[in-house]
């Protein structure tokens, strides 16, 4: 495996950023799109080559040192990359799905004046994301972590002439800083505990610690706070729905395939530490379950096509954390992969609808679009079936594997997971039926301009639809007479975790009949929800009312997202603004008063000293003699 080949994987997107960023706006749109896309496609090709080389070498993890970086006392932090099962899977997802999103963006952003700048930002984002997953230590991960946070701010607020979009970008940036503080504290505690930040050294030393050690619990809790922010878990989730302000390809890239899964990646990467902290894992599972159900319930009544998908993302991330809480690391990674396929497809499909609807996002103004947008409809249907967990599509295998592990671990959380599945199926089919079925409810002008998206947008949809349909077959459970290739591939990652905590071994002890029963329950609730949605929104052709006064108190509560944003605004935002205004007034009055007083005093002294400058030689000689006399007198006194 060539070190230079590995280095090029993140460097190519960085090169694309530099060319488009420095050349904007002088580079023609066509050239900017080709440069940005080719950089990521080439990175994907290199990732595939690296993956094949890894398999050919016997799947042995490899650390590639690049250069000596930071040395402070006994702490040495090299700049090096780590190639193993987890980093390679993330490479394939980031560059593979990222390439499709770049191709899609060529058509979607074609008429935007900031075309070249957009591709520069996308490339920079992918560079930091690749750095995050390739780094061999927590400091490099943190640099990538902060970098994707910066790029998400730039991309969410890309249309910066809109004040609401700027506010959404600031909200995402600030709320993620709360989580990042936890991550930073975790790194400091790791250094204090292990004297290193290198994964290999930290995990090797961690095996000598007992289960439940306070230092390990502190580290895992701090790291999880970071994961909560980046992966939008309660209570740090409210930034993600507002982040839909960015262009739709941004939503597909950041909120489906890459940044929001960084928290999942960090926990899986730190599986040795988390396996030593069962109490932390309990918290992880509970927060994941609460987020999955909470966000799914909000999605039931949302009418903005992208907001529905945003809350769906928050909910699906909750399922991944539920799996992590049950130490089902491979199952959660499996759902990261399938979710990247069907959620990227859903966002890009939504973008195709918005493109055809002249930027309309309210599903109450849509309807009957399947006839005008056949490719978009068919691919959106496949993604909806996949996320709903209906076999044999990808989401069925990954989500049911998580639920099977959760069932063994905690029956209450399993019930919550099933309820979340019921809601997920309902709001996704509600979205599908209101958008593509029935009669068109938009304006005559919108109907006149309805058309299928260009090939640059539909080809990525078709590829993602195929992956959403067949992607689950990399993890067919033994109960269905399959071989779970993904679990076997990732198994060496957990050798140290098995050593310190034998229960970290992921194979379930459920019988085949129990697994069939759990699968049956999950599929049944998904199908029932889909049927209910069909009856409500196709047969009865009901459309959500625009007037919220017709809703019950519970419906108003859910429709207004449980007023969490309003609560945060009252408890945090408004008091901070009030404090800022007070400090500003204090600075304006007292600080300015001191500064102005100092200016006046210096001015007065200057005027007094100015009077001594008479221009007379005699006056100057007199002053010198007087000075000498004073100095002599002072000397005599001493």
Short mmCIF file of N, CA and C in Angstrom, two decimals, residues 53 268 311 352 497:
data_model
loop_
_atom_site.label_atom_id
_atom_site.label_comp_id
_atom_site.label_asym_id
_atom_site.label_seq_id
_atom_site.Cartn_x
_atom_site.Cartn_y
_atom_site.Cartn_z
N UNK A 53 -6.07 -3.01 -1.98
CA UNK A 53 -4.73 -3.30 -1.48
C UNK A 53 -4.79 -3.80 -0.04
N UNK A 268 -17.44 4.50 17.59
CA UNK A 268 -16.97 3.19 17.11
C UNK A 268 -15.45 3.12 17.17
N UNK A 311 -35.71 15.96 10.20
CA UNK A 311 -36.08 15.27 11.44
C UNK A 311 -35.94 13.76 11.29
N UNK A 352 -34.63 17.55 -6.56
CA UNK A 352 -35.20 17.44 -7.90
C UNK A 352 -36.62 17.98 -7.93
N UNK A 497 -11.58 -4.80 22.61
CA UNK A 497 -12.81 -4.64 23.39
C UNK A 497 -13.26 -5.99 23.95
#
